[in-house]
Tab-separated table of C-alpha atoms in Angstrom:
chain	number	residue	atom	x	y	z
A	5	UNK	CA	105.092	96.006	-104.394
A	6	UNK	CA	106.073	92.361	-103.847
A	7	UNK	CA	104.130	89.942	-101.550
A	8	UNK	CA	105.330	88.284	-99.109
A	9	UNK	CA	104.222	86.067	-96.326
A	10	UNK	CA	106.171	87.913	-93.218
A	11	UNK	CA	108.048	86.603	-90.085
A	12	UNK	CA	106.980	86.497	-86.691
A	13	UNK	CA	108.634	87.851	-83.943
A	14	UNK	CA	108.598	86.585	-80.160
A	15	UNK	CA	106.751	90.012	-78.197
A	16	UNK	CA	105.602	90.379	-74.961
A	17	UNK	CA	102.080	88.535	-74.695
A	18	UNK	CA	99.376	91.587	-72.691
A	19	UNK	CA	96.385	91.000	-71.407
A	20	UNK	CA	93.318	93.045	-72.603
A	21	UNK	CA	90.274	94.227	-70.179
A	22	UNK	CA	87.752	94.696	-72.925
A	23	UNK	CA	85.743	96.145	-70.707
A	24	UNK	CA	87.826	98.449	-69.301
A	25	UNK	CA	86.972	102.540	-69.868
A	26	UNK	CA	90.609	102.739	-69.545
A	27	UNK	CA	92.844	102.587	-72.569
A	28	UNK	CA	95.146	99.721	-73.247
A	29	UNK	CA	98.053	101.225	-73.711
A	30	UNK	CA	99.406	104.394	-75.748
A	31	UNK	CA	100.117	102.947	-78.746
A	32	UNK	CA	96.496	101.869	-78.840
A	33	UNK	CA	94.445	103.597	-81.857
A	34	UNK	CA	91.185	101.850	-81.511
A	35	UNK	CA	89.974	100.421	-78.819
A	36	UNK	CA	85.783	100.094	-79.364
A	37	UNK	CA	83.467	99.126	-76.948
A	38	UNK	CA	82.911	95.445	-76.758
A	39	UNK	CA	79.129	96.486	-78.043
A	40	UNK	CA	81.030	98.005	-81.179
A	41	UNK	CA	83.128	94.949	-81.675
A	42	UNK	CA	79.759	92.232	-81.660
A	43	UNK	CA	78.050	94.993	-83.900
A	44	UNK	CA	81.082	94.726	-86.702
A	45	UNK	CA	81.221	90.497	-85.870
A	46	UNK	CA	77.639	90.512	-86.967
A	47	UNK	CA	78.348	92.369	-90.340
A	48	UNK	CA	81.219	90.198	-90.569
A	49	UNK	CA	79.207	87.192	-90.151
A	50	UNK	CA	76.022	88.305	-91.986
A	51	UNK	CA	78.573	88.571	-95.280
A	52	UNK	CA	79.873	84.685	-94.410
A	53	UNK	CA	82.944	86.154	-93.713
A	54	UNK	CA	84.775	84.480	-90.824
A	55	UNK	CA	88.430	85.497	-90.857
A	56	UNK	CA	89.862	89.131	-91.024
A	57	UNK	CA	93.197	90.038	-92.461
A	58	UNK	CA	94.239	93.365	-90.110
A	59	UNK	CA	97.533	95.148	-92.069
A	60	UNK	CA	99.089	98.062	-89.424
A	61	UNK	CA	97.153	95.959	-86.520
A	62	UNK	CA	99.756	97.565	-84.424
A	63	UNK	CA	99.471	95.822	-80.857
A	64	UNK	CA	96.528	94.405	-81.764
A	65	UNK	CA	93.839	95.428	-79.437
A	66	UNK	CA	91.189	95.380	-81.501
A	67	UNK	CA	92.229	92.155	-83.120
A	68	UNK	CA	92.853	90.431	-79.820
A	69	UNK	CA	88.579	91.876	-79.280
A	70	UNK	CA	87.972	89.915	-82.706
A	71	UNK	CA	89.579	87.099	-81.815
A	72	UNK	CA	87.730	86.260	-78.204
A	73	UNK	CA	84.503	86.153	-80.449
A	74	UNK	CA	85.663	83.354	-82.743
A	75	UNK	CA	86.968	85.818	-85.647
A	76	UNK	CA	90.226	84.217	-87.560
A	77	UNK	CA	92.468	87.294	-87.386
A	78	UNK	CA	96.005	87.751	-89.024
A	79	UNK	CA	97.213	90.251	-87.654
A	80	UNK	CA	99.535	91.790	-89.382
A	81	UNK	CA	102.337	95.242	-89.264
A	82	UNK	CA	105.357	96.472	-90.683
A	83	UNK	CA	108.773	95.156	-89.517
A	84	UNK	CA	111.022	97.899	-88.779
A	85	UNK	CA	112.535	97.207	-85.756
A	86	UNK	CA	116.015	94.864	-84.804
A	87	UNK	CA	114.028	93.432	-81.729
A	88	UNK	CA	110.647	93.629	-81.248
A	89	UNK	CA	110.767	91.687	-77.375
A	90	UNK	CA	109.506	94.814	-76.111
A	91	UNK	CA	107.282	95.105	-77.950
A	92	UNK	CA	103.588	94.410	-76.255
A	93	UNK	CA	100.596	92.480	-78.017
A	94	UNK	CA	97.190	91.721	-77.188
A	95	UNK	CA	96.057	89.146	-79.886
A	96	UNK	CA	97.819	85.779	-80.532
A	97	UNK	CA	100.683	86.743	-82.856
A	98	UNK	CA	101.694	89.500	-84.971
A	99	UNK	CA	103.234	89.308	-88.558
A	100	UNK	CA	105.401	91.523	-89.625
A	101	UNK	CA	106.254	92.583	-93.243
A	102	UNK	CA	108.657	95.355	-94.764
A	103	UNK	CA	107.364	98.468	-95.601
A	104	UNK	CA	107.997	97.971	-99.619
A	105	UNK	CA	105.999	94.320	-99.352
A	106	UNK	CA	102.102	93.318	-99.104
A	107	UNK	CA	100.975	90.627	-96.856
A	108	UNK	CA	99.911	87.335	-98.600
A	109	UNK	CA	96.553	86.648	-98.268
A	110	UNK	CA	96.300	82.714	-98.378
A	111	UNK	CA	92.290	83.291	-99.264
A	112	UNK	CA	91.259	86.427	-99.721
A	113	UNK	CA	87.835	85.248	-101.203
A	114	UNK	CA	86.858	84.375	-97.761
A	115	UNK	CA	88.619	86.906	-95.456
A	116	UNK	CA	87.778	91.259	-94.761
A	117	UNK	CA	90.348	92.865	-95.315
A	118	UNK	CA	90.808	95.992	-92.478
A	119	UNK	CA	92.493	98.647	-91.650
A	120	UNK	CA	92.147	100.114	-88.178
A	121	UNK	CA	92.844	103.250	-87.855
A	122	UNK	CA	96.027	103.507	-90.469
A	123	UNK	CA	98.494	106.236	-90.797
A	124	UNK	CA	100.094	105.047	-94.088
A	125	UNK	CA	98.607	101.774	-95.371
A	126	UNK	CA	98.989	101.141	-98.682
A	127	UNK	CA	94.819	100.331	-98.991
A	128	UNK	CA	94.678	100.860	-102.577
A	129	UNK	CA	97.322	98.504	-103.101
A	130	UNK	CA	96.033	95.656	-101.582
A	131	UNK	CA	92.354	96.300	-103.261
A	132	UNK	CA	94.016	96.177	-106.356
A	133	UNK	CA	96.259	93.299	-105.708
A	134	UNK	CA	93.581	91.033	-104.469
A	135	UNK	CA	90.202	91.592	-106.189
A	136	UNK	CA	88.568	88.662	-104.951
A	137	UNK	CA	88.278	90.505	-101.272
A	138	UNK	CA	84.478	90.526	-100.419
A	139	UNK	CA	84.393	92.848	-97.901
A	140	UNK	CA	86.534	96.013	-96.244
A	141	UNK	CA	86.617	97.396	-92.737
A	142	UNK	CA	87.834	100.855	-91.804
A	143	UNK	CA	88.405	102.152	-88.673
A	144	UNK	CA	88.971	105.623	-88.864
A	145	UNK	CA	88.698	109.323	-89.193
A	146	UNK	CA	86.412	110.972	-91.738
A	147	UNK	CA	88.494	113.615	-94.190
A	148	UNK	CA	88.619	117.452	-93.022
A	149	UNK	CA	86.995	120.266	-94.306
A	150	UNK	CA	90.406	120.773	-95.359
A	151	UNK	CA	90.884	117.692	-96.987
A	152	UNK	CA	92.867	116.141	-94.664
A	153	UNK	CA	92.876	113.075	-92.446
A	154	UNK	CA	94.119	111.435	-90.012
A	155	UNK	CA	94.069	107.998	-91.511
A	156	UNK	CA	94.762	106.149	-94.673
A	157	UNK	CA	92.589	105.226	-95.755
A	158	UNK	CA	90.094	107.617	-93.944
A	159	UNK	CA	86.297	106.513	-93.061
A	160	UNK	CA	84.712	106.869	-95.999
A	161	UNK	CA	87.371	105.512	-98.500
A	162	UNK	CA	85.419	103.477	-100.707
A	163	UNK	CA	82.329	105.331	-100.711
A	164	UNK	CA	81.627	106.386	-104.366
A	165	UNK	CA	84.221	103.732	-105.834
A	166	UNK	CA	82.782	101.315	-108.697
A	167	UNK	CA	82.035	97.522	-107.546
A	168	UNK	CA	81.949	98.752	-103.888
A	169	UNK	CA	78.566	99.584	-101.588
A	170	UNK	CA	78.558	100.357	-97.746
A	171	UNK	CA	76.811	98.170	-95.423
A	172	UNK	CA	77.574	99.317	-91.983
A	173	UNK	CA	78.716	102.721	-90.522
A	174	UNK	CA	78.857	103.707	-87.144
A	175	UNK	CA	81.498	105.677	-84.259
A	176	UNK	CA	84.126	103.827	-82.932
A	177	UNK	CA	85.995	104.451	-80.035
A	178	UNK	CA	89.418	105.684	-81.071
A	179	UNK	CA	92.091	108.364	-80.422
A	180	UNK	CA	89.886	110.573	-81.897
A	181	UNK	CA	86.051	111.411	-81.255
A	182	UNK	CA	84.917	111.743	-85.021
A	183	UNK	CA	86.395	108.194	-85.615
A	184	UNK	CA	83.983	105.741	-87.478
A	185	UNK	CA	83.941	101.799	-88.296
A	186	UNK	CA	82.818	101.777	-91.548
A	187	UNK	CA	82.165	98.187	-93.772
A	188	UNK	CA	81.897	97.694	-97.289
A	189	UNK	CA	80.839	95.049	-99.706
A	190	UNK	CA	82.129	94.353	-102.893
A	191	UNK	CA	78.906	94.798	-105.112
A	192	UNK	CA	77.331	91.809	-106.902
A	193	UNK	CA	78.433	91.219	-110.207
């Protein structure tokens, strides 16, 4: 896959009760409590990372929660659409990309990289891609006794892989009940 470093779009700027029990709107996947967002801020910040890189941020809830406590967030989703006016979102802007590109990361070294609650992110790309990532953030659904999930990557993605060790796990509020926020640390070398 080729990089690239996207467009943006004018959308229609929405306003986000964090503290709302109601959800946002129904395209919103994850929408945690503002005590689950400050938890995830404080992993964030405890790894000196300041600035998150969200790819399939969709309308960007959970960004927009990110960015009210001083997180950097590029937000960032695929570009499919002729006119994306209609198109709501919470958080400052959203990038979009094709489906056959990555994102640019200007400095990964210093940025998570997340993925909040994907249905088709290309995670393993983007891992591979840009090695110097220090730390990953899933929001998602755990695999099935089945062996299937309903996100990519699921909850505990990286659990297991070389050069990669959990430091944070907890449930999210999402569109589903067994959703989890999972962080993870690239290992010291």
């Amino acid at each position: 896959m080729r990089t690239s470093r996207g467009r943006v779009f004018e959308q229609t700027a929405a306003s986000l009760d964090e503290s709302s029990s109601d959800w946002p709107s129904p395209g919103t996947q994850a929408f945690p409590t503002p005590v689950q967002v400050d938890a995830l801020v404080a992993v964030l910040q405890a790894h000196g990372v300041l600035s998150a890189v969200s790819i399939g941020c969709g309308e960007g809830a959970l960004e927009a929660m990110l960015e009210r406590r001083g997180v950097a967030v590029c937000a960032v989703d695929l570009d499919v659409l002729s006119d994306y006016t209609s198109i709501r979102t919470f958080c400052s802007q959203v990038i979009r990309i094709r489906p056959n590109e990555l994102f640019e990361l200007e400095s990964p070294a210093e940025a998570a990289l997340c993925f909040f609650w994907g249905s088709s992110t290309p995670w393993r790309e983007y891992l591979a891609h840009f090695p110097q990532v220090p730390v990953v953030v899933v929001a998602g659904a755990p695999v099935g006794p089945d062996g299937l999930c309903a996100t990519k990557p699921d909850s505990g993605a990286l659990d297991g892989i070389e050069g990669w060790h959990r430091v944070f796990h907890a449930p999210m509020r999402c569109v589903s009940m067994a959703a989890t926020l999972t962080v993870w640390a690239r290992s010291p070398t």
